[in-house]
Amino acid sequence: MNPVKTKRDGAILEVTLDRPKANAIDLATSRVMGEVFRDFRDDPDLRVAILTGGGEKFFCPGWDLKAAAEGDAVDGDYGVGGFGGLQELRDMNKPVIAAVNGIACGGGLELALSADMILAADHATFALPEIRSGTVADAASVKLPKRIPYHIAMELLLTGRWFDAEEAHRWGLVNEIVPTDQLMDRAWELARLLASGPPLVYAAIKEIVREAEDSKFQDIMNRITKRQLRTVDVLYGSEDNLEGARAFAEKRDPVWKGR
């Protein structure tokens, strides 16, 4: 059975990690996910992706420890994009929404952190319990202290404790808490809003945010104004850039072509 199901509707791709019983990710599943997200990234007709888990109990508990016990190496071949196919995928310049439908712990929480927006079902729970299995939540150790207050991030990393959707929302870790039966409807509503927007601008935003993470303000601004970022150069020379100005002047809605 394919552990990754996809549904395509217009410019939106829904990706469902569906690997009973808990949607844990082994090496083979990670490679499939990498191929799915790589193809999404490279398809000019797709603009937004939604990532969720099969069922209502688990979004993803992360690394499949049973597979590891049977020989999957923790430093094995995760495929393009690294673990889960998303968190190390280069040049992912399209919006990704995580719809967390249940437990998101360990690598599953790291996978959600790889998205641009996170919606959480009201019963969703989160944790980084790697310390209990003698390993490190590597991606979360990099990302979490940059997303939420340092001391809270360190508490979660060092204790591995569980926290609920309300606490995740309080720290700004998730954008919205949604009733379970409305989660996917809300995810699709948000995806349609993003899909109606300017894809070249989204691409520029995502590249600027990535490059700015390790840059001084003036350095990144100089690169932007000199069009030294590929997506910015494409945007400033595009039909869409002119369309935005024309639509504003003509008091009408712009029609984005992605070129």
Coordinates of C-alpha atoms in Angstrom, one line a residue:
M1 CA 0.0 0.0 0.0
N2 CA 1.3 3.4 -0.9
P3 CA 2.1 5.3 2.4
V4 CA 1.6 8.7 0.7
K5 CA -1.7 9.6 -0.9
T6 CA -2.2 12.7 -3.0
K7 CA -5.2 14.7 -4.2
R8 CA -4.9 17.4 -6.8
D9 CA -7.5 20.1 -7.3
G10 CA -6.6 23.0 -9.6
A11 CA -3.4 24.6 -8.2
I12 CA -3.6 22.8 -4.8
L13 CA -2.0 19.5 -3.9
E14 CA -3.1 17.6 -0.7
V15 CA -0.6 15.2 0.6
T16 CA -1.7 12.6 3.2
L17 CA 0.8 10.5 5.1
D18 CA -1.2 7.4 5.6
R19 CA 0.8 4.6 7.1
P20 CA -1.1 2.7 9.8
K21 CA -1.1 2.4 12.6
A22 CA 0.6 5.7 13.5
N23 CA 1.9 7.3 10.3
A24 CA 5.5 6.8 11.4
I25 CA 8.1 7.5 8.7
D26 CA 10.7 4.9 7.7
L27 CA 13.4 5.4 5.0
A28 CA 11.2 4.2 2.2
T29 CA 8.3 6.4 3.1
S30 CA 10.6 9.4 3.5
R31 CA 11.9 8.8 0.0
V32 CA 8.4 8.7 -1.4
M33 CA 7.5 11.9 0.4
G34 CA 10.6 13.6 -1.1
E35 CA 9.6 12.7 -4.6
V36 CA 6.0 14.0 -4.0
F37 CA 7.3 17.4 -2.7
R38 CA 10.0 17.7 -5.3
D39 CA 7.4 17.2 -8.0
F40 CA 5.1 19.7 -6.3
R41 CA 8.0 22.2 -6.2
D42 CA 8.8 21.7 -9.9
D43 CA 5.2 21.7 -11.3
P44 CA 4.4 25.2 -12.6
D45 CA 0.7 24.5 -12.4
L46 CA 0.7 23.8 -8.6
R47 CA 0.9 26.7 -6.2
V48 CA 0.0 25.4 -2.7
A49 CA 0.4 22.1 -0.8
I50 CA -1.5 20.8 2.2
L51 CA 0.2 18.2 4.4
T52 CA -1.9 16.0 6.8
G53 CA -2.0 12.6 8.3
G54 CA -4.4 9.7 7.7
G55 CA -7.1 9.1 10.4
E56 CA -7.8 11.4 13.3
K57 CA -5.4 10.1 16.0
F58 CA -2.0 10.7 14.4
F59 CA -0.5 13.4 12.3
C60 CA 2.9 11.8 12.5
P61 CA 5.0 10.4 15.5
G62 CA 8.2 10.8 13.5
W63 CA 10.9 8.2 13.0
D64 CA 9.7 4.6 12.8
L65 CA 11.6 3.0 15.7
K66 CA 10.3 -0.5 14.7
A67 CA 11.9 -0.1 11.3
A68 CA 15.0 1.2 13.0
A69 CA 15.2 -1.9 15.2
E70 CA 14.9 -4.0 12.0
G71 CA 17.8 -2.2 10.3
D72 CA 16.8 1.2 9.0
A73 CA 19.7 3.5 9.9
V74 CA 19.0 6.8 11.5
D75 CA 21.6 8.3 9.2
G76 CA 20.3 6.3 6.2
D77 CA 19.1 7.6 2.8
Y78 CA 16.0 9.7 3.5
G79 CA 15.8 10.8 -0.1
V80 CA 15.5 14.2 -1.7
G81 CA 14.4 16.7 0.9
G82 CA 15.7 14.8 3.9
F83 CA 13.5 13.4 6.6
G84 CA 9.9 13.5 5.5
G85 CA 10.9 15.0 2.1
L86 CA 10.3 18.6 3.1
Q87 CA 12.5 19.9 5.8
E88 CA 15.7 20.0 3.7
L89 CA 14.2 20.3 0.2
R90 CA 16.1 23.1 -1.6
D91 CA 14.3 26.0 -3.2
M92 CA 10.8 25.1 -1.9
N93 CA 9.4 28.5 -2.9
K94 CA 5.7 27.6 -2.7
P95 CA 3.5 27.8 0.4
V96 CA 2.9 24.6 2.4
I97 CA 0.2 24.3 5.0
A98 CA 0.4 21.6 7.7
A99 CA -3.0 20.4 8.9
V100 CA -2.1 18.6 12.2
N101 CA -5.0 16.1 12.7
G102 CA -3.7 14.5 15.9
I103 CA -0.4 13.5 17.6
A104 CA 2.6 15.3 16.2
C105 CA 5.7 14.3 18.1
G106 CA 9.4 14.0 17.4
G107 CA 10.1 14.1 13.7
G108 CA 6.4 14.6 13.1
L109 CA 6.5 17.9 14.9
E110 CA 9.7 18.7 13.0
L111 CA 7.8 17.9 9.8
A112 CA 5.1 20.3 10.7
L113 CA 7.7 23.0 11.5
S114 CA 8.8 22.7 7.9
A115 CA 5.5 24.1 6.7
D116 CA 4.8 27.8 6.4
M117 CA 1.5 27.7 8.3
I118 CA 0.2 25.2 10.8
L119 CA -3.4 24.5 11.5
A120 CA -4.1 22.2 14.5
A121 CA -7.2 20.1 15.3
D122 CA -8.5 20.9 18.7
H123 CA -7.4 17.5 20.0
A124 CA -3.9 17.7 18.6
T125 CA -0.9 17.1 21.0
F126 CA 2.8 17.7 20.5
A127 CA 6.1 16.7 22.0
L128 CA 9.8 16.3 21.3
P129 CA 10.5 13.0 23.2
E130 CA 13.8 12.1 21.6
I131 CA 15.7 12.4 24.8
R132 CA 13.8 9.3 26.1
S133 CA 15.2 7.2 23.2
G134 CA 18.7 8.5 23.6
T135 CA 18.8 10.7 20.5
V136 CA 18.5 14.4 19.6
A137 CA 15.6 16.2 17.9
D138 CA 18.1 17.8 15.5
A139 CA 15.9 19.8 13.2
A140 CA 13.7 21.0 16.2
S141 CA 16.9 22.0 18.0
V142 CA 17.7 24.3 15.1
K143 CA 14.2 25.7 14.4
L144 CA 12.3 25.8 17.6
P145 CA 14.4 28.4 19.5
K146 CA 13.9 30.7 16.5
R147 CA 10.1 30.3 16.4
I148 CA 9.1 30.5 20.1
P149 CA 10.7 32.0 23.2
Y150 CA 14.1 30.5 23.9
H151 CA 13.4 29.3 27.4
I152 CA 10.1 27.6 26.3
A153 CA 11.9 25.9 23.4
M154 CA 14.6 24.7 25.6
E155 CA 12.2 23.3 28.2
L156 CA 10.3 21.4 25.5
L157 CA 13.6 20.0 24.1
L158 CA 15.2 19.1 27.4
T159 CA 12.1 17.6 29.1
G160 CA 10.3 16.0 26.1
R161 CA 7.0 16.9 27.8
W162 CA 3.7 16.9 25.9
F163 CA 1.7 20.0 25.3
D164 CA -1.7 20.6 23.7
A165 CA -3.0 22.7 20.9
E166 CA -3.9 25.6 23.2
E167 CA -0.4 25.9 24.5
A168 CA 1.1 25.5 21.0
H169 CA -1.2 28.4 19.9
R170 CA -0.2 30.5 22.9
W171 CA 3.5 30.3 21.9
G172 CA 2.7 31.0 18.3
L173 CA 3.7 27.6 17.2
V174 CA 0.4 27.1 15.3
N175 CA -1.7 29.6 13.4
E176 CA -5.1 28.4 14.3
I177 CA -6.9 25.7 16.3
V178 CA -9.8 24.2 14.4
P179 CA -12.5 21.7 15.4
T180 CA -11.5 18.3 14.2
D181 CA -14.4 17.9 11.8
Q182 CA -13.6 21.3 10.2
L183 CA -9.8 20.9 9.9
M184 CA -9.5 20.0 6.3
D185 CA -12.2 22.4 5.2
R186 CA -10.3 25.2 6.8
A187 CA -7.0 24.0 5.3
W188 CA -8.5 24.0 1.8
E189 CA -10.1 27.4 2.4
L190 CA -6.7 28.8 3.3
A191 CA -5.0 27.0 0.4
R192 CA -7.5 28.5 -2.1
L193 CA -6.8 31.9 -0.7
L194 CA -3.1 31.4 -1.2
A195 CA -3.6 29.8 -4.6
S196 CA -5.4 33.0 -5.8
G197 CA -2.3 35.1 -4.9
P198 CA 0.8 36.0 -6.8
P199 CA 3.1 32.9 -7.0
L200 CA 6.2 34.9 -8.0
V201 CA 5.8 37.1 -4.9
Y202 CA 5.4 34.1 -2.7
A203 CA 8.6 32.6 -4.2
A204 CA 10.5 35.9 -3.5
I205 CA 9.1 36.0 0.1
K206 CA 10.2 32.5 0.8
E207 CA 13.7 33.0 -0.6
I208 CA 14.2 36.3 1.2
V209 CA 13.1 34.8 4.5
R210 CA 15.5 31.9 4.1
E211 CA 18.5 34.0 3.0
A212 CA 17.8 36.6 5.7
E213 CA 18.0 34.0 8.5
D214 CA 21.8 34.1 8.5
S215 CA 22.3 37.6 7.1
K216 CA 22.6 41.1 8.4
F217 CA 19.7 43.4 7.5
Q218 CA 21.6 45.7 5.2
D219 CA 23.4 42.8 3.5
I220 CA 20.1 41.1 2.5
M221 CA 18.5 44.4 1.5
N222 CA 21.5 45.2 -0.8
R223 CA 21.1 41.7 -2.4
I224 CA 17.4 42.4 -2.9
T225 CA 17.8 45.9 -4.4
K226 CA 20.6 44.6 -6.7
R227 CA 18.4 41.7 -7.8
Q228 CA 21.0 39.2 -6.6
L229 CA 18.3 36.7 -5.4
R230 CA 17.0 34.6 -8.3
T231 CA 13.3 34.9 -7.3
V232 CA 13.5 38.6 -6.8
D233 CA 15.2 39.1 -10.2
V234 CA 12.4 37.0 -11.8
L235 CA 9.7 38.9 -10.1
Y236 CA 11.0 42.4 -10.9
G237 CA 11.2 41.4 -14.6
S238 CA 7.9 39.6 -14.8
E239 CA 4.5 40.2 -16.4
D240 CA 2.9 39.7 -12.9
N241 CA 4.9 42.7 -11.5
L242 CA 3.5 44.9 -14.2
E243 CA 0.0 43.4 -13.8
G244 CA 0.0 44.2 -10.1
A245 CA 0.7 47.9 -10.8
R246 CA -1.8 48.1 -13.7
A247 CA -4.6 46.4 -11.7
F248 CA -4.1 48.9 -8.9
A249 CA -4.2 51.8 -11.3
E250 CA -7.3 50.4 -13.0
K251 CA -9.0 49.6 -9.7
R252 CA -9.5 45.9 -10.6
D253 CA -8.4 42.5 -9.3
P254 CA -5.1 41.4 -10.7
V255 CA -4.9 38.3 -12.8
W256 CA -1.7 36.4 -11.9
K257 CA 0.0 34.2 -14.5
G258 CA 3.1 33.2 -12.6
R259 CA 5.4 34.7 -15.3

